[in-house]
Coordinates of C-alpha atoms in Angstrom, one line a residue:
M231 CA -12.6 -26.3 129.1
S232 CA -10.2 -29.2 127.8
P233 CA -9.5 -29.2 124.3
A234 CA -11.6 -32.4 123.6
G235 CA -14.5 -30.2 124.7
C236 CA -17.1 -30.2 127.2
S237 CA -17.4 -33.5 129.0
H238 CA -20.6 -32.3 130.8
V239 CA -22.7 -32.4 127.9
N240 CA -23.1 -36.5 128.1
G241 CA -25.3 -35.8 131.1
Y242 CA -27.8 -34.2 128.9
K243 CA -27.8 -36.6 125.9
V244 CA -30.4 -39.1 127.5
D245 CA -33.7 -40.4 126.1
N246 CA -35.3 -37.7 123.7
W247 CA -32.4 -35.1 123.8
K248 CA -32.6 -34.2 120.6
Q249 CA -36.1 -33.7 120.0
N250 CA -36.1 -31.6 123.4
L251 CA -33.5 -29.3 122.2
R252 CA -35.2 -28.9 118.7
V253 CA -38.3 -27.5 120.4
I254 CA -36.2 -25.0 122.7
Y255 CA -34.6 -23.7 119.5
Q256 CA -38.1 -23.7 117.3
C257 CA -40.3 -22.1 120.1
F258 CA -37.5 -19.8 121.9
V259 CA -34.5 -19.2 120.1
W260 CA -34.9 -18.9 116.4
S261 CA -38.7 -18.7 116.2
G262 CA -39.5 -19.0 112.6
T263 CA -43.2 -18.3 112.4
A264 CA -45.0 -15.0 113.6
E265 CA -47.2 -17.1 116.3
T266 CA -43.8 -18.5 118.0
R267 CA -42.2 -15.1 118.0
R268 CA -45.2 -13.6 119.9
R269 CA -45.3 -16.5 122.3
K270 CA -41.4 -16.0 122.9
A271 CA -42.2 -12.1 123.7
K272 CA -44.7 -13.2 126.0
S273 CA -43.0 -16.2 127.9
C274 CA -39.5 -15.5 127.6
I275 CA -39.0 -13.2 131.0
C276 CA -36.8 -14.1 133.6
H277 CA -38.4 -15.9 136.5
I278 CA -36.8 -14.0 139.0
C279 CA -36.7 -10.3 138.0
G280 CA -39.1 -10.4 135.0
A281 CA -37.0 -8.8 132.6
H282 CA -36.7 -9.4 129.0
L283 CA -33.1 -8.5 128.4
N284 CA -29.7 -9.2 130.4
R285 CA -28.8 -11.8 128.1
L286 CA -31.7 -13.9 128.9
H287 CA -30.5 -18.0 129.2
S288 CA -33.0 -20.9 129.3
C289 CA -32.3 -23.9 131.6
L290 CA -31.7 -27.1 129.0
Y291 CA -33.3 -29.3 131.9
C292 CA -36.2 -27.5 133.0
V293 CA -38.6 -24.6 131.9
F294 CA -36.8 -21.7 133.5
F295 CA -35.6 -18.7 132.4
G296 CA -32.9 -16.4 133.9
C297 CA -31.0 -13.2 133.6
F298 CA -27.4 -14.1 132.7
T299 CA -26.1 -10.4 133.5
K300 CA -27.6 -10.7 137.1
K301 CA -26.8 -14.1 137.3
H302 CA -30.4 -15.3 138.0
I303 CA -29.6 -18.2 135.8
H304 CA -26.3 -19.0 137.5
E305 CA -28.0 -19.4 140.9
H306 CA -30.7 -21.8 139.4
A307 CA -28.1 -23.8 137.8
K308 CA -26.4 -24.2 141.0
N309 CA -29.6 -24.6 143.2
K310 CA -30.8 -27.3 140.5
R311 CA -27.6 -28.5 139.4
H312 CA -28.3 -28.2 136.2
N313 CA -25.5 -27.5 134.2
L314 CA -26.3 -26.3 130.7
A315 CA -28.3 -23.3 129.4
I316 CA -29.0 -21.7 126.2
D317 CA -28.7 -18.3 125.0
L318 CA -32.1 -17.2 123.9
L319 CA -30.8 -14.3 121.7
Y320 CA -28.1 -16.4 119.9
G321 CA -28.3 -19.9 120.5
G322 CA -25.0 -20.6 122.2
I323 CA -25.1 -23.2 124.9
Y324 CA -23.3 -22.3 128.2
C325 CA -21.9 -24.7 130.7
F326 CA -21.5 -23.7 134.2
V327 CA -18.9 -26.0 135.1
C328 CA -16.8 -25.3 132.6
Q329 CA -17.6 -21.4 132.9
D330 CA -17.8 -20.9 129.0
Y331 CA -19.8 -21.1 126.0
I332 CA -19.2 -24.7 124.6
Y333 CA -19.3 -26.0 121.2
D334 CA -20.6 -29.9 120.6
K335 CA -20.9 -31.2 117.0
D336 CA -24.3 -33.0 117.5
M337 CA -25.8 -29.7 119.1
E338 CA -24.3 -27.4 116.6
Q339 CA -25.9 -29.6 114.0
I340 CA -29.4 -29.3 115.4
A341 CA -28.8 -25.6 115.8
K342 CA -28.2 -24.6 112.3
E343 CA -30.7 -27.2 110.8
E344 CA -33.3 -25.3 113.1
Q345 CA -31.8 -22.1 112.2
R346 CA -32.5 -22.5 108.4
K347 CA -35.9 -23.9 109.1
A348 CA -36.6 -20.4 110.7
W349 CA -35.0 -18.3 107.9
K350 CA -37.0 -20.3 105.7
L351 CA -40.2 -19.6 107.1
Q352 CA -39.5 -15.9 107.4
G353 CA -38.6 -15.7 103.4
I354 CA -35.1 -15.1 104.2
A355 CA -32.7 -15.5 101.2
S356 CA -29.9 -18.2 102.1
C357 CA -26.9 -16.1 100.8
I358 CA -27.7 -12.4 101.9
G359 CA -30.1 -12.9 104.3
E360 CA -28.3 -15.1 107.2
K361 CA -27.9 -13.8 110.7
Y362 CA -24.4 -14.3 111.9
T363 CA -23.9 -15.2 115.6
T364 CA -22.2 -12.2 117.5
W365 CA -19.0 -13.3 118.9
E366 CA -18.7 -12.3 122.5
P367 CA -15.2 -12.6 123.8
T368 CA -14.4 -14.3 127.1
K369 CA -12.7 -12.7 130.0
R370 CA -9.1 -14.2 128.9
E371 CA -9.9 -13.0 125.6
L372 CA -11.0 -9.4 126.7
E373 CA -7.6 -9.3 129.0
L374 CA -5.4 -10.2 125.9
L375 CA -7.2 -7.7 123.7
R376 CA -6.4 -5.0 126.4
H377 CA -2.7 -5.9 126.3
N378 CA -2.2 -6.2 122.6
P379 CA -1.4 -2.8 121.3
K380 CA -1.0 -4.0 117.7
R381 CA -4.5 -4.9 117.3
R382 CA -6.4 -3.4 114.4
K383 CA -9.1 -0.9 115.6
I384 CA -11.8 -0.1 112.7
T385 CA -12.5 3.7 112.8
T386 CA -14.2 6.4 110.5
N387 CA -10.5 7.0 109.1
C388 CA -9.5 3.4 108.5
T389 CA -8.0 2.7 105.4
I390 CA -8.5 -1.1 105.4
G391 CA -9.9 -2.2 101.9
L392 CA -8.3 0.5 100.1
R393 CA -5.5 -1.0 97.9
G394 CA -4.0 0.0 94.6
L395 CA -3.7 -2.4 91.5
I396 CA -0.8 -2.8 89.6
N397 CA -1.6 -1.9 85.3
L398 CA -0.4 -5.0 83.7
G399 CA -0.2 -3.3 80.3
N400 CA -3.6 -1.3 79.6
T401 CA -5.7 -3.0 82.2
C402 CA -7.1 0.2 83.7
F403 CA -10.3 -1.1 82.6
M404 CA -10.3 -3.7 84.8
N405 CA -8.7 -2.4 87.8
C406 CA -11.5 0.1 88.1
I407 CA -14.0 -2.3 87.8
V408 CA -12.6 -4.4 90.5
Q409 CA -12.3 -1.5 93.1
A410 CA -16.0 -1.1 92.6
L411 CA -16.8 -4.7 93.0
T412 CA -14.7 -4.9 96.1
H413 CA -16.4 -1.9 97.6
T414 CA -20.0 -3.4 96.9
P415 CA -20.8 -4.1 100.5
L416 CA -23.0 -7.5 100.4
L417 CA -20.5 -8.9 97.9
R418 CA -17.7 -8.0 100.3
D419 CA -19.7 -9.7 103.1
F420 CA -20.1 -12.8 101.3
F421 CA -16.5 -13.4 100.1
L422 CA -15.1 -12.3 103.6
S423 CA -17.2 -15.0 105.2
D424 CA -15.9 -17.9 103.1
R425 CA -19.3 -18.6 101.7
H426 CA -18.2 -19.9 98.3
K427 CA -18.4 -23.6 97.8
C428 CA -16.3 -24.3 94.4
E429 CA -17.2 -27.4 92.2
M430 CA -15.1 -26.5 89.6
Q431 CA -11.2 -27.7 89.0
S432 CA -8.4 -26.0 90.6
N433 CA -7.4 -22.8 89.6
S434 CA -9.9 -22.4 86.7
C435 CA -12.7 -20.9 89.1
L436 CA -13.1 -16.9 88.8
V437 CA -15.3 -17.0 92.1
C438 CA -12.3 -18.5 94.1
E439 CA -9.8 -15.8 92.3
M440 CA -12.3 -13.2 93.7
S441 CA -12.7 -14.6 97.0
Q442 CA -8.8 -14.4 97.2
L443 CA -8.8 -10.8 95.8
F444 CA -11.2 -10.0 98.7
Q445 CA -8.7 -11.4 101.4
E446 CA -5.9 -9.2 99.4
F447 CA -7.8 -6.2 100.2
Y448 CA -8.7 -6.3 103.3
S449 CA -5.7 -7.8 104.8
G450 CA -4.4 -4.5 105.6
H451 CA -1.4 -4.3 103.3
R452 CA -0.8 -1.3 101.7
S453 CA 1.7 -1.8 98.7
P454 CA -0.4 -2.3 95.2
H455 CA -1.7 -5.8 94.7
I456 CA -0.6 -7.4 91.3
P457 CA -4.0 -8.9 89.9
F458 CA -2.1 -11.3 87.3
R459 CA -4.2 -14.7 88.3
L460 CA -7.3 -12.5 87.7
L461 CA -6.4 -11.1 84.4
H462 CA -5.4 -14.6 83.3
L463 CA -9.0 -16.1 84.3
V464 CA -10.5 -13.4 82.4
W465 CA -8.7 -14.2 79.1
T466 CA -9.3 -17.9 79.7
H467 CA -13.0 -17.2 80.2
A468 CA -14.0 -14.3 78.3
R469 CA -11.6 -14.6 75.1
H470 CA -13.0 -11.3 73.5
L471 CA -11.3 -9.6 76.3
A472 CA -7.8 -11.3 76.0
G473 CA -4.7 -9.3 75.0
Y474 CA -3.1 -6.2 75.9
E475 CA -5.1 -3.8 73.9
Q476 CA -7.5 -1.2 75.9
Q477 CA -10.7 -2.6 76.5
D478 CA -14.2 -1.2 77.4
A479 CA -14.9 -1.0 81.2
H480 CA -18.6 -1.5 80.8
E481 CA -17.9 -4.6 78.6
F482 CA -15.4 -5.9 81.2
L483 CA -18.4 -5.4 84.1
I484 CA -20.6 -7.4 82.3
A485 CA -18.2 -9.9 81.1
A486 CA -17.0 -10.5 84.8
L487 CA -20.4 -10.8 86.1
D488 CA -21.5 -13.5 83.4
V489 CA -18.3 -15.4 84.2
L490 CA -19.1 -15.1 88.2
H491 CA -22.6 -16.2 87.6
R492 CA -21.7 -19.0 85.6
H493 CA -19.2 -20.5 88.4
C494 CA -21.4 -19.9 91.0
K495 CA -23.0 -23.1 90.6
G496 CA -25.0 -25.1 93.1
D497 CA -27.2 -22.1 94.4
T498 CA -29.7 -21.9 91.4
I499 CA -32.8 -22.4 93.6
N500 CA -33.8 -22.1 97.2
D501 CA -34.0 -24.9 99.7
N502 CA -37.9 -25.1 99.2
G503 CA -37.7 -25.9 95.7
K504 CA -39.1 -22.5 94.7
K505 CA -37.2 -20.3 92.3
A506 CA -35.3 -17.5 93.4
N507 CA -36.9 -14.1 93.6
N508 CA -35.2 -12.4 90.7
P509 CA -35.8 -12.7 86.8
N510 CA -32.9 -14.8 86.3
H511 CA -34.3 -17.7 88.6
C512 CA -30.8 -17.9 90.2
N513 CA -29.8 -18.0 93.8
C514 CA -26.3 -17.1 93.1
I515 CA -24.8 -14.3 95.0
I516 CA -24.3 -12.4 91.8
D517 CA -28.0 -12.3 90.7
Q518 CA -29.1 -11.7 94.5
I519 CA -27.2 -8.4 94.3
F520 CA -27.0 -7.1 90.4
T521 CA -29.9 -8.8 88.7
G522 CA -33.3 -6.7 88.3
G523 CA -36.3 -7.0 86.3
L524 CA -37.2 -4.9 83.3
Q525 CA -40.9 -4.6 82.3
S526 CA -41.6 -3.7 78.8
D527 CA -45.1 -2.9 77.8
V528 CA -46.2 -3.0 74.5
T529 CA -49.5 -1.0 73.9
C530 CA -51.5 -1.4 70.8
Q531 CA -52.8 2.2 69.1
V532 CA -55.9 0.8 67.9
C533 CA -57.7 -1.4 71.1
H534 CA -55.2 -0.4 73.7
G535 CA -54.4 -4.0 74.4
V536 CA -51.0 -4.4 76.3
S537 CA -48.5 -6.9 75.7
T538 CA -46.1 -7.1 78.9
T539 CA -42.8 -9.2 79.3
I540 CA -40.5 -9.0 82.1
D541 CA -36.5 -9.4 81.1
P542 CA -33.6 -9.6 83.7
F543 CA -31.0 -6.8 83.5
W544 CA -27.3 -6.3 85.2
D545 CA -27.0 -2.6 84.2
I546 CA -29.1 0.0 82.9
S547 CA -27.4 1.9 79.4
L548 CA -28.5 5.3 79.0
D549 CA -28.5 7.5 76.0
L550 CA -27.1 11.2 76.6
P551 CA -27.5 14.6 74.6
G552 CA -25.2 15.0 71.8
S553 CA -25.6 11.4 70.4
S554 CA -26.7 10.5 67.0
T555 CA -30.1 8.9 69.1
P556 CA -32.7 11.8 69.4
F557 CA -32.5 13.2 72.9
W558 CA -36.2 14.0 74.5
P559 CA -36.0 17.3 75.3
L560 CA -36.5 17.8 79.2
S561 CA -36.9 21.6 80.1
P562 CA -35.7 22.4 83.9
G563 CA -39.1 23.8 84.8
G564 CA -40.9 20.4 83.4
D565 CA -42.8 18.3 85.3
G566 CA -41.2 16.6 88.1
S567 CA -37.7 18.1 87.6
T568 CA -37.0 18.3 91.3
V569 CA -37.0 14.4 91.5
N570 CA -34.0 13.2 93.6
G571 CA -33.0 17.0 94.4
E572 CA -30.9 17.3 91.4
S573 CA -30.3 21.1 90.5
H574 CA -30.6 22.1 86.8
L575 CA -27.7 24.3 85.7
S576 CA -28.4 26.2 82.6
G577 CA -28.8 23.4 79.9
S578 CA -27.5 20.8 81.9
T579 CA -29.1 16.9 81.8
T580 CA -29.4 15.0 85.2
L581 CA -29.6 11.2 85.5
T582 CA -32.9 11.8 86.5
D583 CA -33.6 13.1 82.8
C584 CA -31.8 10.1 81.3
L585 CA -33.8 7.8 83.4
R586 CA -37.3 9.7 82.3
R587 CA -36.1 9.3 78.7
F588 CA -35.2 5.6 79.2
T589 CA -38.8 5.0 80.6
R590 CA -40.9 7.2 78.6
P591 CA -43.4 6.0 76.1
E592 CA -41.9 5.5 72.5
H593 CA -43.9 5.1 69.6
L594 CA -42.9 2.5 67.2
G595 CA -43.9 3.7 63.7
S596 CA -45.9 2.3 61.0
S597 CA -42.4 0.2 60.1
A598 CA -42.5 -1.9 63.1
K599 CA -46.0 -3.1 63.5
I600 CA -46.7 -5.9 65.7
K601 CA -49.6 -8.6 65.5
C602 CA -51.6 -7.4 68.5
G603 CA -53.1 -10.6 70.6
S604 CA -56.4 -8.7 70.9
C605 CA -56.9 -7.5 67.5
H606 CA -55.2 -10.1 65.9
S607 CA -54.0 -8.0 63.2
Y608 CA -50.6 -5.9 62.5
Q609 CA -51.1 -2.3 64.4
E610 CA -48.9 0.5 65.3
S611 CA -48.2 0.4 68.8
T612 CA -46.1 2.3 71.7
K613 CA -43.6 0.8 73.9
Q614 CA -42.3 1.6 77.5
L615 CA -39.8 0.5 79.8
T616 CA -40.3 0.7 83.6
M617 CA -38.7 -1.4 86.7
K618 CA -40.3 -4.3 87.7
K619 CA -37.9 -5.5 90.2
L620 CA -35.1 -3.3 91.6
P621 CA -31.6 -4.8 92.1
I622 CA -29.6 -4.3 95.4
V623 CA -27.0 -2.9 93.2
A624 CA -28.0 -0.4 90.4
C625 CA -25.4 0.0 87.8
F626 CA -26.1 3.0 85.4
H627 CA -24.0 3.3 81.8
L628 CA -23.7 6.2 80.4
K629 CA -23.3 5.6 76.6
R630 CA -20.2 7.7 75.8
F631 CA -18.7 5.8 73.1
E632 CA -20.8 6.0 70.0
H633 CA -20.2 3.5 67.2
S634 CA -21.7 3.5 64.0
A635 CA -21.0 2.8 60.1
K636 CA -20.2 6.6 59.7
L637 CA -19.1 7.7 63.3
R638 CA -17.1 6.5 66.0
R639 CA -16.6 9.1 68.7
K640 CA -16.5 9.6 72.6
I641 CA -19.6 12.0 73.9
T642 CA -18.4 14.3 76.6
T643 CA -21.8 16.1 77.7
Y644 CA -21.8 16.3 81.5
V645 CA -24.5 14.8 83.4
S646 CA -24.9 15.4 86.9
F647 CA -25.8 12.6 89.3
P648 CA -27.0 12.7 92.9
L649 CA -25.6 11.0 96.0
E650 CA -28.9 9.4 96.8
L651 CA -31.4 8.4 94.3
D652 CA -35.0 7.5 94.5
M653 CA -36.2 4.9 91.8
T654 CA -39.9 5.1 92.6
P655 CA -40.9 7.3 89.9
F656 CA -39.3 5.0 87.4
M657 CA -40.9 1.9 88.9
A658 CA -44.1 -0.6 87.2
S659 CA -46.0 0.2 90.2
S660 CA -45.7 4.3 89.8
K661 CA -46.9 3.8 86.1
E662 CA -49.9 1.7 87.3
S663 CA -50.5 4.2 89.9
R664 CA -50.3 7.1 87.5
M665 CA -52.9 5.4 85.0
N666 CA -55.5 4.9 87.9
G667 CA -55.0 8.5 88.9
Q668 CA -53.5 7.6 92.4
Y669 CA -50.1 8.6 91.9
Q670 CA -48.6 11.2 94.2
Q671 CA -45.2 13.1 93.7
S672 CA -44.9 13.3 97.7
V673 CA -42.3 10.8 99.0
D674 CA -44.1 7.7 100.6
V675 CA -42.3 6.2 103.6
L676 CA -43.1 2.6 102.3
N677 CA -40.9 3.2 99.0
N678 CA -37.7 3.2 101.3
D679 CA -36.4 0.2 99.5
N680 CA -36.4 1.9 96.2
K681 CA -33.9 4.9 97.8
Y682 CA -30.1 4.2 96.9
S683 CA -27.1 5.6 97.8
L684 CA -24.0 6.1 95.2
F685 CA -21.0 4.2 96.2
A686 CA -18.5 4.0 92.9
V687 CA -17.9 6.0 89.9
V688 CA -16.0 4.8 86.9
N689 CA -14.9 7.7 84.8
H690 CA -12.9 7.9 81.2
Q691 CA -10.5 10.3 80.4
G692 CA -9.0 10.8 76.9
T693 CA -10.6 10.0 73.4
L694 CA -12.1 6.8 72.1
E695 CA -8.6 5.8 70.5
S696 CA -6.6 7.0 73.4
G697 CA -7.9 7.1 77.1
H698 CA -7.6 6.0 80.5
Y699 CA -10.0 4.5 83.3
T700 CA -10.4 5.5 86.9
S701 CA -12.7 5.3 89.6
F702 CA -14.3 6.9 93.0
I703 CA -14.6 4.6 95.7
R704 CA -16.9 5.3 98.7
Q705 CA -14.7 4.0 101.7
H706 CA -17.1 5.2 104.5
K707 CA -19.9 7.7 104.6
D708 CA -19.4 10.8 102.8
Q709 CA -15.4 9.8 102.5
W710 CA -14.1 9.3 99.1
F711 CA -11.1 8.0 97.3
K712 CA -9.6 8.0 93.7
C713 CA -8.2 5.2 92.5
D714 CA -5.9 5.6 89.4
D715 CA -4.2 1.9 89.2
A716 CA -1.6 1.8 91.8
I717 CA -2.4 5.0 93.1
I718 CA -5.1 5.9 95.9
T719 CA -5.8 9.5 96.7
K720 CA -8.3 11.1 98.9
A721 CA -11.0 12.7 97.0
S722 CA -14.1 15.2 98.0
I723 CA -17.5 14.7 97.5
K724 CA -17.5 17.8 95.0
D725 CA -14.6 16.0 92.7
V726 CA -16.7 12.8 92.6
L727 CA -20.1 14.7 91.6
D728 CA -18.2 17.3 89.1
S729 CA -16.6 14.0 87.6
E730 CA -17.8 12.9 84.0
G731 CA -19.1 9.9 85.0
Y732 CA -19.4 6.4 82.9
L733 CA -20.5 3.9 85.3
L734 CA -22.6 4.6 88.5
F735 CA -23.2 2.1 90.9
Y736 CA -25.8 2.7 93.6
H737 CA -26.5 0.6 96.4
K738 CA -29.8 0.1 98.4
Q739 CA -30.3 2.2 101.4
F740 CA -31.8 -0.1 103.7
L741 CA -29.3 -2.8 103.0
E742 CA -26.5 -0.5 103.9
Y743 CA -24.7 -0.1 107.1
E744 CA -21.8 1.6 108.2

């Protein structure tokens, strides 16, 4: 094929070629509706051997389906002199004269438009649900790959994506959060696929800097990266974090997510005009990944009327035993003590305990009466928090730093946390099922989207006045590394689970892949 592209396309571009190509994409390639998918499954078989697979292609000139692997589509093209065919799985167009898949600007535009329509019909979000066309190398490219000894091979022992960060003066709080963000699977995929469309002035966008940071992390370089531009932008857009004093890693995380959210302009609604499916009603990549919905039910103690509100959250802050806030006693032998498979040591506290306390009904007392919408008078009430909508990445903040008028201290209570976490017991739907007498402790296969895997842990060593942040990062399944600013060392699962834990990052299991 010449550098100018395929010259044989012009023979196809006559009469109603655009409409014909659209129909082929709609009915036989992308298949946006259930009906078109059923029709494709029934009709799209090789007209020679009857197979569904073997890289099925459709002739662009007539209704003929043929196998590419067994060359049945090649035979048809030769006999009928129909030079172009379309791959029914990926939508690529093949020229039998050029003997290669071709690129044509007009055809590519039609393909993208019809693909977006199909995704919309299937309810797939534009930022995280897009299906990327698989690249298939040509014979020439395969030959070059075989003879190139320096090509990079991704294996379970690969360390690409691991890179230390230079401490620029008490910036370990930033470095540990950057490590967690750069190892968030869907966030990594977004930035490495160059999805950000910047609408800000040059050198002022934190999203652009994060995009560059991902490129640096996954470039394969082994030397520590110096995040001076990132630090400058954080100081610019979150002035309360400016200066060389030690800051709180949790505060930095929330500030970073807020600035990234504000700089991701242009993605606030879906293409069909409906609000995005998260409580922030924003379709930017940050809200798609990190935003969940927290349901608050306030129940009147007189008429039992319930007032419900749903608020967005990026993280859940959990009280710990040892704080001045009374901690609800949870005995190891109590109801649900086996949730998430956490084993209780004598007197130990688990993450599940903290979540149970967070979602327990709380009596507001006589000093905090509310005006009941049903009674139309001020009454005592109870309040209960549950999860209405779970985020893709759930971040749990263990409240280890206590600040009050009389007390400033760090709480060092050990909290055990699991590698795999099931959030089903803490969902609003589970509460409703229990109230209706329908809730069962057995694991429901339909609740797989409530299950999470641990992928990052941020720890704080030292005291409130003098301390240091480090993080554990999961590189591959069951393969962990400790990130201590510029130093990266291999860690065991025991090292991770035995750590004190300050911020715990969990990723939805069904959206993960190794």
